[in-house]
Backbone as CSV, one residue per row, in Angstrom:
resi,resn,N_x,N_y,N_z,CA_x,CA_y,CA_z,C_x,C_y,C_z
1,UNK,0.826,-1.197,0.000,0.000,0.000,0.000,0.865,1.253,0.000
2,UNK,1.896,1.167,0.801,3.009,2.339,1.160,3.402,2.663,-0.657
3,UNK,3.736,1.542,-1.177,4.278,1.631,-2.834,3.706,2.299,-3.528
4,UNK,2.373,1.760,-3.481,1.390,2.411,-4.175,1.206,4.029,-4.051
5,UNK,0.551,4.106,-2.714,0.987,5.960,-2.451,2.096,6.432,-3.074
6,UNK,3.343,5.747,-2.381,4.719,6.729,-3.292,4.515,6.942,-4.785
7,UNK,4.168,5.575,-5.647,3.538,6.221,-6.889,2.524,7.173,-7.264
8,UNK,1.300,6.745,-6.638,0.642,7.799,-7.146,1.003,9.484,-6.808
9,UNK,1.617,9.400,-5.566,2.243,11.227,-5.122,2.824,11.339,-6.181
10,UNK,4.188,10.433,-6.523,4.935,11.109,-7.502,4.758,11.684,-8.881
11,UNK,3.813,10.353,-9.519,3.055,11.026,-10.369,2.530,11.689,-10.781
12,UNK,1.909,12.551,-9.455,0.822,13.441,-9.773,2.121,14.797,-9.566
13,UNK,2.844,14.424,-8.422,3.970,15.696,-8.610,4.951,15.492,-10.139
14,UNK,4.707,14.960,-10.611,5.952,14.968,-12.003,5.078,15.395,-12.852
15,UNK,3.608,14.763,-12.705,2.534,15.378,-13.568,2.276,16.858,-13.391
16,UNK,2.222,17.496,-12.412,2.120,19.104,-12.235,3.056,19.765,-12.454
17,UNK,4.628,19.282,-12.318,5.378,19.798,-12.475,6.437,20.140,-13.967
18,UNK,5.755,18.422,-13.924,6.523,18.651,-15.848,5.745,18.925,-17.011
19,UNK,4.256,19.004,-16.850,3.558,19.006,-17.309,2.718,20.313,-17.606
20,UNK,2.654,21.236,-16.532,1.725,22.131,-16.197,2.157,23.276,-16.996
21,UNK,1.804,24.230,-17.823,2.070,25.140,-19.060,2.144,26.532,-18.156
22,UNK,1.780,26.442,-16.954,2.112,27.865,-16.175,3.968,27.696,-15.652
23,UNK,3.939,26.698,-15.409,6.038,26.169,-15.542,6.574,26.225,-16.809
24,UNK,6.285,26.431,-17.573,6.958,26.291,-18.917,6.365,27.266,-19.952
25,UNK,6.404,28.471,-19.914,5.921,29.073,-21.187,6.748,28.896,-22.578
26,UNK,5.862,28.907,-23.437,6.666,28.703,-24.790,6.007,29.224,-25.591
27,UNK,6.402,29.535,-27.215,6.120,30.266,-27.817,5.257,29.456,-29.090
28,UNK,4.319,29.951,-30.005,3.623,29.696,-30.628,3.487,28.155,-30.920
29,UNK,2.122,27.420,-31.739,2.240,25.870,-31.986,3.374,25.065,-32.572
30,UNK,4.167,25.803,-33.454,5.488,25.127,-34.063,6.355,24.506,-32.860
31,UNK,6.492,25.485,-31.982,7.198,24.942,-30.909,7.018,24.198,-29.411
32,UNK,6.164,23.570,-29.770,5.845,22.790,-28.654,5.329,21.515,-28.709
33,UNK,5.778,20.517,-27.528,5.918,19.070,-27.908,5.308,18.578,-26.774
34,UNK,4.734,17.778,-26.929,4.591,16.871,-25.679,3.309,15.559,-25.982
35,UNK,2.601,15.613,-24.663,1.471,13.998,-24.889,2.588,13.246,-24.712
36,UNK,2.381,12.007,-25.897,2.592,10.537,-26.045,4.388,10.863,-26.678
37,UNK,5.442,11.408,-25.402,6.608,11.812,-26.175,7.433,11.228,-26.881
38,UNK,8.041,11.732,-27.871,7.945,12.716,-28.026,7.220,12.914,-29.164
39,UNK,5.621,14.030,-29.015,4.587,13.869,-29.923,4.661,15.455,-30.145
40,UNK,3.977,16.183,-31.089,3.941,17.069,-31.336,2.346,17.738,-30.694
41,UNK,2.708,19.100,-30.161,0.878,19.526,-29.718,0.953,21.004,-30.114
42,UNK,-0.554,21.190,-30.690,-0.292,22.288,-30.722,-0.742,23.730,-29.260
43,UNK,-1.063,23.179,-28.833,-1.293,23.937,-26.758,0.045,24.659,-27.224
44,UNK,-0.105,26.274,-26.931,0.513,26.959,-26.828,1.471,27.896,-25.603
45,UNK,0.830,27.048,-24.507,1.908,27.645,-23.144,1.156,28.397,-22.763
46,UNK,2.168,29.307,-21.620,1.325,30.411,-21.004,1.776,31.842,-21.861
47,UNK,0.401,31.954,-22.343,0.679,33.142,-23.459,0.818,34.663,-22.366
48,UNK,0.327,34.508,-21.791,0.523,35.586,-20.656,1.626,36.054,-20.691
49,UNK,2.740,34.963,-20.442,4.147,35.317,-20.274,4.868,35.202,-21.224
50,UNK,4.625,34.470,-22.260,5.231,34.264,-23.416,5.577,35.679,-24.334
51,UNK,6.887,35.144,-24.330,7.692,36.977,-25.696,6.954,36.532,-27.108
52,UNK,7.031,37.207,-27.834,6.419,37.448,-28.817,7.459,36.726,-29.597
53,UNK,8.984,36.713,-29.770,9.831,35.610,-30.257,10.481,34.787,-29.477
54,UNK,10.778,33.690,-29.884,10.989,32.959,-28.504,12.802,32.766,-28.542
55,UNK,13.893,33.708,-27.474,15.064,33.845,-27.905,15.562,33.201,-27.125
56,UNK,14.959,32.020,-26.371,16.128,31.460,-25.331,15.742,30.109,-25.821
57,UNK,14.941,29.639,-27.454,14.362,28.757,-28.098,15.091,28.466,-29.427
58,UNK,15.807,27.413,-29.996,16.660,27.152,-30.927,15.921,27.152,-32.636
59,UNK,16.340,27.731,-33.215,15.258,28.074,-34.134,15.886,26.805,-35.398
60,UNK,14.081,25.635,-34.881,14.577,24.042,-35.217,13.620,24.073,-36.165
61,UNK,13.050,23.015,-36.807,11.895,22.575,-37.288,11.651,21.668,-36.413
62,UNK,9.867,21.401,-36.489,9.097,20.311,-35.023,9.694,19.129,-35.619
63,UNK,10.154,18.486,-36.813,10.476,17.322,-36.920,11.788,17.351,-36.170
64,UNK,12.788,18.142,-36.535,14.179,18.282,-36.473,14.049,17.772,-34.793
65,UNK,13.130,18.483,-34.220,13.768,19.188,-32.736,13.129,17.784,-31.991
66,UNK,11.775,17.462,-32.640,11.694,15.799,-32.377,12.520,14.424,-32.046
67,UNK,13.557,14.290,-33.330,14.105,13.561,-33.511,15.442,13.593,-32.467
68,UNK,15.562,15.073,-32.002,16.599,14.935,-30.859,16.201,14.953,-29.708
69,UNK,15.139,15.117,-28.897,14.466,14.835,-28.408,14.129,13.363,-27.866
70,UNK,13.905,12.574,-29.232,14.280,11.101,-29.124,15.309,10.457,-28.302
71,UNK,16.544,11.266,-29.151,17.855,11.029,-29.104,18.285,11.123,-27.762
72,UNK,17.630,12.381,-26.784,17.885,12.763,-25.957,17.642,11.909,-24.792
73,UNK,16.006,11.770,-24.864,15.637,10.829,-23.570,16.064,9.342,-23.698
74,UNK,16.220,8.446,-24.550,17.331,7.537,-25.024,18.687,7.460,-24.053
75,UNK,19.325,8.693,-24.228,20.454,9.259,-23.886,20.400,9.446,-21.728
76,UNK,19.668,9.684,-21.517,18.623,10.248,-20.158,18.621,9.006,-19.410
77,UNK,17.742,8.249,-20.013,17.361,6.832,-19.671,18.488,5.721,-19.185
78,UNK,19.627,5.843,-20.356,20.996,5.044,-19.884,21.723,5.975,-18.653
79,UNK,21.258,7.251,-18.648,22.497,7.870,-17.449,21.596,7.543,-16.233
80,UNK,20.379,7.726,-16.413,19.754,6.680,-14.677,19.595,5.994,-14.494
81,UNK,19.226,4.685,-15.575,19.674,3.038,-15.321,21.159,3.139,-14.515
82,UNK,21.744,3.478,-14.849,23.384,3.249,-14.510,23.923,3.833,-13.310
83,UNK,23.491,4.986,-12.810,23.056,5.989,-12.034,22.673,5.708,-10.820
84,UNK,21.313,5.483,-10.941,20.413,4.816,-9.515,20.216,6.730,-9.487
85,UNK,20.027,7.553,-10.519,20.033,8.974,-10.177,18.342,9.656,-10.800
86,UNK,18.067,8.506,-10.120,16.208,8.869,-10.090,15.774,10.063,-9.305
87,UNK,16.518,10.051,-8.030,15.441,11.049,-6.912,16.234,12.370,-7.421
88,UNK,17.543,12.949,-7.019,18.347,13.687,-8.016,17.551,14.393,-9.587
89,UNK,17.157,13.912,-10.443,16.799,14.207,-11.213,15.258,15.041,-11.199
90,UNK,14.566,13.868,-10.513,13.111,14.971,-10.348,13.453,15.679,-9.309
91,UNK,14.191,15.914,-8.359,14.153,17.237,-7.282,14.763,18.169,-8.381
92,UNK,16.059,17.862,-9.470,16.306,18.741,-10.314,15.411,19.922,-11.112
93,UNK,14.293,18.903,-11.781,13.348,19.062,-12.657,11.995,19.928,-11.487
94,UNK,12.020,19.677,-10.290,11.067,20.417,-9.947,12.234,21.919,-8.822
95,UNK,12.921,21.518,-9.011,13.569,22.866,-8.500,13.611,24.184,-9.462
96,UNK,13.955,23.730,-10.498,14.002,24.208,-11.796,12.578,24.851,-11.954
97,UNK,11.606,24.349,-11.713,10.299,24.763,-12.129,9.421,25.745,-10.487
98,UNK,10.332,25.107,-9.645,9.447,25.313,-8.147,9.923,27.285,-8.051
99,UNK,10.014,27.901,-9.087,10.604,29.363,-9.102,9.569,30.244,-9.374
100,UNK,8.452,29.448,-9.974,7.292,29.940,-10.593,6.832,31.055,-9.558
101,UNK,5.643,32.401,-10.349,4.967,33.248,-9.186,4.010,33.377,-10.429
102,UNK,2.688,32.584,-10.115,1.840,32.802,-11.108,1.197,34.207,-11.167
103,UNK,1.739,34.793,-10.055,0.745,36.321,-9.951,1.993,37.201,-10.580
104,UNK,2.961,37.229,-11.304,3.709,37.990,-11.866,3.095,38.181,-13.445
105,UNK,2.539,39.002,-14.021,2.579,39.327,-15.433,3.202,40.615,-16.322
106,UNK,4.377,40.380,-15.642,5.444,40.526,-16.456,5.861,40.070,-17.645
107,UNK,6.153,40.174,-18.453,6.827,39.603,-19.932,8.045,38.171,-19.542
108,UNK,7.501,37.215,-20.142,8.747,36.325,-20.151,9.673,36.608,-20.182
109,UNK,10.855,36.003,-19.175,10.755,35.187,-17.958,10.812,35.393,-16.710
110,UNK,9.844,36.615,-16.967,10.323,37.303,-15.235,9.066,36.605,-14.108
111,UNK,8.101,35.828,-14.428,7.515,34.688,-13.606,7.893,33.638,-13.211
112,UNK,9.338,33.518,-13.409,10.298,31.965,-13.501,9.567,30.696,-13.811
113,UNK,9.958,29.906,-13.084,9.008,28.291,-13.497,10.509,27.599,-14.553
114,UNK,9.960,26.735,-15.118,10.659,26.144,-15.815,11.514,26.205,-17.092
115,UNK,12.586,27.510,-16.816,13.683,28.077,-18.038,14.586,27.600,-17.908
116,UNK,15.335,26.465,-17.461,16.457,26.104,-16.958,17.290,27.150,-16.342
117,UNK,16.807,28.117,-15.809,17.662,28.850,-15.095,18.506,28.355,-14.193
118,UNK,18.420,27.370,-13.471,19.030,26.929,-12.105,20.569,26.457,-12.763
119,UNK,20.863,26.466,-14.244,22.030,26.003,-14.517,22.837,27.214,-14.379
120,UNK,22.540,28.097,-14.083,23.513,29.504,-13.799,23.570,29.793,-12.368
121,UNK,24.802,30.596,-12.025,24.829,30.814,-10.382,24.349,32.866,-10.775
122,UNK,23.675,33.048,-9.643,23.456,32.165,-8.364,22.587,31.520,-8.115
123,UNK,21.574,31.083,-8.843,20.437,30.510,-8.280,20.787,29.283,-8.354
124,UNK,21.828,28.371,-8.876,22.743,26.882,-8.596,22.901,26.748,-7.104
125,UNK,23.562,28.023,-6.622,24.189,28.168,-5.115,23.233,29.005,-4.308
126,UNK,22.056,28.625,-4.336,20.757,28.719,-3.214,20.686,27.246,-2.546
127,UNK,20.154,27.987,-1.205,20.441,26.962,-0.011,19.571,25.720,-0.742
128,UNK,18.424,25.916,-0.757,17.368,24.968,-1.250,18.242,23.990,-2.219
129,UNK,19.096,24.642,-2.836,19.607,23.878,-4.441,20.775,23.395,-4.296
130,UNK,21.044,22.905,-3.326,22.753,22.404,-2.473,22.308,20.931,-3.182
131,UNK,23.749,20.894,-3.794,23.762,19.332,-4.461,23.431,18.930,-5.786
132,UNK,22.414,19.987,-6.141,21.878,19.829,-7.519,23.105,20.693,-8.782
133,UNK,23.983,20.960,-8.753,25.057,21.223,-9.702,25.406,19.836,-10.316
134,UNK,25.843,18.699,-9.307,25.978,17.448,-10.376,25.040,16.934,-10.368
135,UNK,23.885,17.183,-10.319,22.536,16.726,-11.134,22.969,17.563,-12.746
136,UNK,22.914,18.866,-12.920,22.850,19.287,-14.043,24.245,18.948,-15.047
137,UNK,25.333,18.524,-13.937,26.747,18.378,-14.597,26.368,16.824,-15.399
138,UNK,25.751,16.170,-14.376,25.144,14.534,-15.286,24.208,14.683,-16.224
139,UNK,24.359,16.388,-17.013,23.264,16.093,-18.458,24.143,16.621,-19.143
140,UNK,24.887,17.377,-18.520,25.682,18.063,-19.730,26.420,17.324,-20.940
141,UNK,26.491,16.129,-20.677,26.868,15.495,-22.444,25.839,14.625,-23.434
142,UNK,24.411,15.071,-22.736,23.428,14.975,-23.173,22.954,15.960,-24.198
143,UNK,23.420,17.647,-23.355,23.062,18.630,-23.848,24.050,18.747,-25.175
144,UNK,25.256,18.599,-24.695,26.280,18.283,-26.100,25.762,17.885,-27.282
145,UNK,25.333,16.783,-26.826,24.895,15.447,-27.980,23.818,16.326,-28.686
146,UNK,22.790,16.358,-28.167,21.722,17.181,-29.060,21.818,18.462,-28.631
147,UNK,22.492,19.054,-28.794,22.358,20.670,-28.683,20.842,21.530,-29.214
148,UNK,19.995,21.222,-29.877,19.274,21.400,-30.319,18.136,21.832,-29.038
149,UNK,17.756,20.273,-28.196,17.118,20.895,-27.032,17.635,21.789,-25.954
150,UNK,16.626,22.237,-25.244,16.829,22.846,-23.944,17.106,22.829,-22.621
151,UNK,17.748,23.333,-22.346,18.059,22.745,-20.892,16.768,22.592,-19.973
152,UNK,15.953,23.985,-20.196,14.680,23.465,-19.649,13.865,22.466,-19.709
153,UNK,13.596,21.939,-20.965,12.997,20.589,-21.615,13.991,19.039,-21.097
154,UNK,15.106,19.634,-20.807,15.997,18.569,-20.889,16.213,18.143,-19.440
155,UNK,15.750,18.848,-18.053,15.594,18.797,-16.851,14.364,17.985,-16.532
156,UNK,13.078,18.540,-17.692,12.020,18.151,-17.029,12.044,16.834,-17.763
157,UNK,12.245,16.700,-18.564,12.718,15.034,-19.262,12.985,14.071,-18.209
158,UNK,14.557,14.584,-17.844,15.221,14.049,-16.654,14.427,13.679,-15.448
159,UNK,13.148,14.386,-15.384,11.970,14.326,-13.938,11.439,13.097,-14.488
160,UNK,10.908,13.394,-15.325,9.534,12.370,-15.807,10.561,10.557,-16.157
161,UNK,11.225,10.834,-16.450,12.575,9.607,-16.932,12.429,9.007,-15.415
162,UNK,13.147,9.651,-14.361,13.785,9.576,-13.260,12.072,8.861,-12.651
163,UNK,10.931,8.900,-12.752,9.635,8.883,-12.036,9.387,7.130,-13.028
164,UNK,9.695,7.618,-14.274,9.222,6.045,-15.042,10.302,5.022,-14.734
165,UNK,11.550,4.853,-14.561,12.791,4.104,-14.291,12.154,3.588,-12.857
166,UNK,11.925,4.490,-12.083,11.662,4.097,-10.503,10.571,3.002,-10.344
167,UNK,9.711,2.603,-11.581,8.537,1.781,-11.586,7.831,2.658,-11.492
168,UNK,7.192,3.805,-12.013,5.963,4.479,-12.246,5.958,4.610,-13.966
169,UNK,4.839,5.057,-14.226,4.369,4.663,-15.979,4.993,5.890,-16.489
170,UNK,4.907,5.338,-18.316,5.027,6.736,-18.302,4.277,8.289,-18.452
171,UNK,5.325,9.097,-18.489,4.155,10.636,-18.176,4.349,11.335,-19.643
172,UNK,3.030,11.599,-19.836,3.373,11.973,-21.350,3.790,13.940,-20.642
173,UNK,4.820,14.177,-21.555,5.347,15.716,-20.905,5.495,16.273,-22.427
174,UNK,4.916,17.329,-21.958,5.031,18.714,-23.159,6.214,19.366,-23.402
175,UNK,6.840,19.435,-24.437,8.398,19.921,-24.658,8.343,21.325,-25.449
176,UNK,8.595,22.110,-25.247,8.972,23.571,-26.186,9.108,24.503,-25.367
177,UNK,9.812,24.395,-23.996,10.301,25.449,-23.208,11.427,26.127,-23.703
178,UNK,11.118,27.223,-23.316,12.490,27.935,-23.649,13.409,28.049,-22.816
179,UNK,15.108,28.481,-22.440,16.326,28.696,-21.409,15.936,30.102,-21.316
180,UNK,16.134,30.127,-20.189,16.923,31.492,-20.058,18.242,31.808,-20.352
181,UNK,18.408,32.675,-21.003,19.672,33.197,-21.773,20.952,33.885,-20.749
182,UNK,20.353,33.950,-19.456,21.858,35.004,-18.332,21.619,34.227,-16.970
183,UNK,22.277,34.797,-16.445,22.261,34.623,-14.809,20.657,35.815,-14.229
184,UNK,21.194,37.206,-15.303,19.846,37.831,-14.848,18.420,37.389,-14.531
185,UNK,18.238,36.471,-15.116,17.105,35.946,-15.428,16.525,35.012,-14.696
186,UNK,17.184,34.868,-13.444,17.222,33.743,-12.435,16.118,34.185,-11.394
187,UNK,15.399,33.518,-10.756,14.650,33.979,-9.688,15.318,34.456,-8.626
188,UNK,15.095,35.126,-7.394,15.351,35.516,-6.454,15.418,34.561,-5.293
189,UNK,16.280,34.346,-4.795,16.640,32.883,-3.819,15.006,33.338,-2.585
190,UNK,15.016,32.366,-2.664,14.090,32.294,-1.065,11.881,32.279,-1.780
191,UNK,12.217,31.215,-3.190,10.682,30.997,-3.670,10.491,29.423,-3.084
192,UNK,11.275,28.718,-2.707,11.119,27.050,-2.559,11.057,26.877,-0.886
193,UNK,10.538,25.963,-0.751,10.108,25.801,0.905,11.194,25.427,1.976
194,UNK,11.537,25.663,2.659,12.245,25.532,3.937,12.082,23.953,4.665
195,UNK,12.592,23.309,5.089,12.680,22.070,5.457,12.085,22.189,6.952
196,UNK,13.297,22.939,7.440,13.123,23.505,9.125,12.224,25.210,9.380
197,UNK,12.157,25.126,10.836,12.208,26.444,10.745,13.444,27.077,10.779
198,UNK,13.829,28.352,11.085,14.897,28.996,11.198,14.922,29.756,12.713
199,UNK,16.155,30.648,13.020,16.331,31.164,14.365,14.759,31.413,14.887
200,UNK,14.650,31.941,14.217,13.106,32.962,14.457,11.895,32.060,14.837
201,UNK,11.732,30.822,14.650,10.941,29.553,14.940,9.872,29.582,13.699
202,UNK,10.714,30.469,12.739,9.481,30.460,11.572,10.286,30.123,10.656
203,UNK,8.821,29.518,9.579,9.709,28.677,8.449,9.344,29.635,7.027
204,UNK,10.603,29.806,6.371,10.555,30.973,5.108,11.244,32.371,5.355
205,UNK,10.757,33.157,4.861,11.197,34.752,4.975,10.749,35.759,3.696
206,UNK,11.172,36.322,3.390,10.738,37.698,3.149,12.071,37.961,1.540
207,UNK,12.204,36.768,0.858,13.867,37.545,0.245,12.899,36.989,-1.410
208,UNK,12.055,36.344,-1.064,11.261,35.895,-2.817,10.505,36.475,-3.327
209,UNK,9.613,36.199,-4.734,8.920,37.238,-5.106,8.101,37.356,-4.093
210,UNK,7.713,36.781,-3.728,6.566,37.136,-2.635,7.168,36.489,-0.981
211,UNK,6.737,37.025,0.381,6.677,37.027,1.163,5.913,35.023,1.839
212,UNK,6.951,34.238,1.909,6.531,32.873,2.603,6.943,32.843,3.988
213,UNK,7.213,33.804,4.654,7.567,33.744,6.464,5.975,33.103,6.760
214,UNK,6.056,32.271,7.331,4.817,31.785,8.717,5.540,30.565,9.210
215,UNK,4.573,30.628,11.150,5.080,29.932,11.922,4.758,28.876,12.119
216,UNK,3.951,28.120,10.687,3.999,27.091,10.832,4.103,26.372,9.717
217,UNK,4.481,24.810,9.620,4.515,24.183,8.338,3.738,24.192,7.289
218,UNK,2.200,24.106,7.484,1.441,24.194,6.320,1.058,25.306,5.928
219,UNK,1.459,26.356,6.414,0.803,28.072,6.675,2.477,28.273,5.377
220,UNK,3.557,27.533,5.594,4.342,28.391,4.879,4.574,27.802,3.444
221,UNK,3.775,26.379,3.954,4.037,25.678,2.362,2.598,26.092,1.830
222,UNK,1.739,26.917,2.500,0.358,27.124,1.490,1.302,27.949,0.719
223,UNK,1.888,29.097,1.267,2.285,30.693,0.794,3.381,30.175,-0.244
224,UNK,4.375,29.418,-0.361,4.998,28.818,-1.226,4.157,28.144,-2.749
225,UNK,3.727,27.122,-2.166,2.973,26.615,-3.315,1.865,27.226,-3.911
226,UNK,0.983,28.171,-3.287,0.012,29.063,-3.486,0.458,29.930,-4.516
227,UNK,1.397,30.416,-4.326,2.372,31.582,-4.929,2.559,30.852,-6.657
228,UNK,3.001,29.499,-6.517,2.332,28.916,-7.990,1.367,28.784,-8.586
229,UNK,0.289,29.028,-7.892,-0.661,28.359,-8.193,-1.779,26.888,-7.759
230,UNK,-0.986,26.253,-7.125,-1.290,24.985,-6.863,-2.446,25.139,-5.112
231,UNK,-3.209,24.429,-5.331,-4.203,23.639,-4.346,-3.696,22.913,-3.083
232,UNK,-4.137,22.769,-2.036,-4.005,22.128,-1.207,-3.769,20.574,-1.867
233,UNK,-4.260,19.750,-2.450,-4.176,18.278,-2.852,-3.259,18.303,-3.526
234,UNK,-2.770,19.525,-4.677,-1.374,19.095,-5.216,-0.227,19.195,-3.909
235,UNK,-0.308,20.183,-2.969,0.928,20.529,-2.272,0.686,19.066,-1.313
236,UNK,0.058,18.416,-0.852,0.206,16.805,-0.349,0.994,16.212,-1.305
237,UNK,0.585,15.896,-2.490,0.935,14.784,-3.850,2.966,15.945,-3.868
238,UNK,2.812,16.775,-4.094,4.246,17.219,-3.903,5.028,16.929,-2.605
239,UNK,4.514,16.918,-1.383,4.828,16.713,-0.601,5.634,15.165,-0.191
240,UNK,4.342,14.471,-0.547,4.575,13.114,-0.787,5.710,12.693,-1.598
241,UNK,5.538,13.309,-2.471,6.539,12.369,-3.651,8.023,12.677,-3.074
242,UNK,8.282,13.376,-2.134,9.903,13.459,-1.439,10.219,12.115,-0.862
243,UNK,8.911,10.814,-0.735,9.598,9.506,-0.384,10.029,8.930,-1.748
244,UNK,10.633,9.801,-2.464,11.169,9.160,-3.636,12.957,9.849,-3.351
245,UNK,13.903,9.150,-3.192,14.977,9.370,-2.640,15.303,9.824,-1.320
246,UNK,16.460,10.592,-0.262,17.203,10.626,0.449,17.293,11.726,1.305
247,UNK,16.964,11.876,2.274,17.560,13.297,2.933,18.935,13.180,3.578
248,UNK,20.221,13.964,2.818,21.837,14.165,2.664,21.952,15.346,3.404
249,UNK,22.586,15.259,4.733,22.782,16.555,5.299,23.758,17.551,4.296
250,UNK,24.720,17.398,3.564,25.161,18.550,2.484,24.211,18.886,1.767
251,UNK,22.862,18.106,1.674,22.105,18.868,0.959,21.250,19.952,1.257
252,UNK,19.957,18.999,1.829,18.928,19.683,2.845,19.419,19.781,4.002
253,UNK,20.668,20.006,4.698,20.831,20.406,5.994,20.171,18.691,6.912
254,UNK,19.425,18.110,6.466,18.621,16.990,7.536,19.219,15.696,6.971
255,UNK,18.752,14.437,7.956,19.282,13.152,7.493,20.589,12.752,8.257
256,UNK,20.521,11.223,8.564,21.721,10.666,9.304,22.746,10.471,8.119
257,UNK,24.110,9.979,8.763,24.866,9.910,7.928,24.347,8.649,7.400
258,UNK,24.083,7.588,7.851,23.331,6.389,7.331,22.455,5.375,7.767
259,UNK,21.759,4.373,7.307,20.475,3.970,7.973,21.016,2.417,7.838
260,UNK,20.089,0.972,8.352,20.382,0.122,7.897,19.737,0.126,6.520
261,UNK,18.889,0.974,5.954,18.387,0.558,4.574,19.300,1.304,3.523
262,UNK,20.495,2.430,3.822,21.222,2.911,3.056,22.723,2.655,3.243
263,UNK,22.957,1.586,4.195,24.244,1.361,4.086,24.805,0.670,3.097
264,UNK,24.449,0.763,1.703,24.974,0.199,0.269,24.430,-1.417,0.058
265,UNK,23.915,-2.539,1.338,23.764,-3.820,1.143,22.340,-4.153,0.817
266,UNK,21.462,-2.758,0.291,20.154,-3.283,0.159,19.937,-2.903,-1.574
267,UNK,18.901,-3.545,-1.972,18.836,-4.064,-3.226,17.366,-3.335,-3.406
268,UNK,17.494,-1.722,-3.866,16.510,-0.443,-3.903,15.594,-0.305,-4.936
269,UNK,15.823,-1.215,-6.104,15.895,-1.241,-7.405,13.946,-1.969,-7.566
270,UNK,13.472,-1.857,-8.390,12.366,-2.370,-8.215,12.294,-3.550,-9.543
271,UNK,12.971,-3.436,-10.054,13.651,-4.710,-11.328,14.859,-5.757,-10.936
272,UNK,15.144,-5.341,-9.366,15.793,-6.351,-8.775,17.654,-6.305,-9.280
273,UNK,17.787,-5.020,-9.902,19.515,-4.894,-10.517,19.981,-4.348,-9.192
274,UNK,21.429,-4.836,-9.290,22.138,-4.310,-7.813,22.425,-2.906,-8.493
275,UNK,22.654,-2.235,-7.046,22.625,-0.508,-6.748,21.541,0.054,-5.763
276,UNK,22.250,0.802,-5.206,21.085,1.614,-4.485,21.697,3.294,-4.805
277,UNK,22.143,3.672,-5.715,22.711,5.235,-5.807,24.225,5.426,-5.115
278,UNK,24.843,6.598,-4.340,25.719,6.762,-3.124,25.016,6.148,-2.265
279,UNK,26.127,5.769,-0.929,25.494,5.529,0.152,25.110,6.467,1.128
280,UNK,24.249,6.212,2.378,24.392,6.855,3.549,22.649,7.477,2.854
281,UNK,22.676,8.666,3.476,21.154,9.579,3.928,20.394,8.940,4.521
282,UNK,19.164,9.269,5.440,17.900,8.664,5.055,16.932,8.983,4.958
283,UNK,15.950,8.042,5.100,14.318,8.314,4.360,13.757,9.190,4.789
284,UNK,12.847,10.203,4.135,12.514,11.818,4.476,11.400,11.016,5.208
């Protein structure tokens, strides 16, 4: 029964997250992919935010940008078979996207969400994002290979990959995000939720687009996830899906150095191949 839950949370968090067109604006029907991937759609994003040309978008044809695409998650698939770099990847893919402020209508990309921004510092070297540099360093000869896609597309790939490898189905995900082109373009540290509280006995602060200080856990993850957009039932199903990998004190600050279920001799795999990832953390 426990299995089952972890799937369905995750799902529904890889589904909101890789999926949802307020994380990913993109520019007109030529450029955008997703459903049954990699399929072509014509759903046009969030036009709200969307530039009128799309310059952080490789100017492909839908077959062209298809076929690497292919190439890509192909490519994706062998680096987390091999890996055990399932949980890594979707915290990647929703960090990347967890920047969003649906109440910004501003001109693309000043609502963040899903531009691959997080591959630039500083928003790499935000507390929240400790660890996730060799998440993005383990795509970079992905990104090589097909240069064509996006780093944004190529993160949330990495989510939905990382969710189907683990034994969940697959998620059909929409592709035609655009990068952000600078470091400028990065969100403002302090939009993603706090683990603990802090000195103050409150969890969040005052440094993101919007204001998430409250003194208590669900009061600061409403103001967080709210701030996207999302419902009480998605912020559970997000919540949830964190029993998909490790809490690493270099990362999130929390977690032992190791458990009996992470001391390297257990067999994590749900196809029964030896690996369990690095050793040590444990279960959130």
């Amino acid at each position: 029964r426990r299995h089952k839950m972890f799937v369905r949370c995750a799902i529904f968090a890889a589904a909101v997250l890789t999926g949802a067109e307020a994380f990913a604006p993109a520019v007109g029907s030529a450029r955008i992919f997703g459903a049954a991937a990699p399929a072509v759609s014509s759903r046009a994003g969030n036009a709200r935010t969307a530039p009128s040309m799309a310059a952080g978008m490789p100017d492909v044809s839908v077959d062209a940008y298809t076929e690497q695409l292919r190439g890509a998650k192909a490519e994706v698939d062998r680096i987390i078979d091999a890996t055990n770099a399932n949980p890594i990847m979707v915290r990647l893919g929703w960090h990347d996207s967890g920047t969003h402020d649906a109440s910004i209508t501003e001109a693309w990309p000043k609502s963040g969400g899903a531009i691959g921004s997080i591959r630039f510092k500083p928003e790499i070297m935000h507390g929240a994002n400790a660890g996730l540099a060799g998440a993005v360093k383990m795509l970079e000869p992905v990104k090589t290979k097909f240069p064509k896609v996006t780093y944004a597309d190529l993160f949330q790939m990495a989510s939905a990959s990382g969710i189907e490898l683990a034994g969940g189905p697959k998620i059909g995900v929409k592709y035609g995000r655009m990068d952000a082109t600078s470091p400028e373009q990065c969100s403002p540290e302090g939009n993603l939720p706090d683990a603990e509280a802090g000195p103050n006995g409150k969890y969040g602060g005052t440094s993101g687009t919007k204001p998430t200080e409250d003194p208590t856990p669900n009061g600061h993850l409403r103001k967080v996830f709210g701030r996207m957009g999302l419902n009480d039932e998605e912020i559970v199903a997000l919540s949830g899906a964190h029993t998909l990998g490790r809490a690493f004190k270099d990362r999130s600050g929390l977690g032992a150095e190791k458990t009996k279920f992470t001391d390297g001799t257990k067999v994590a795999r749900k196809d029964g191949k030896a690996g369990i990832g690095g050793e040590g953390g444990a279960s959130w």
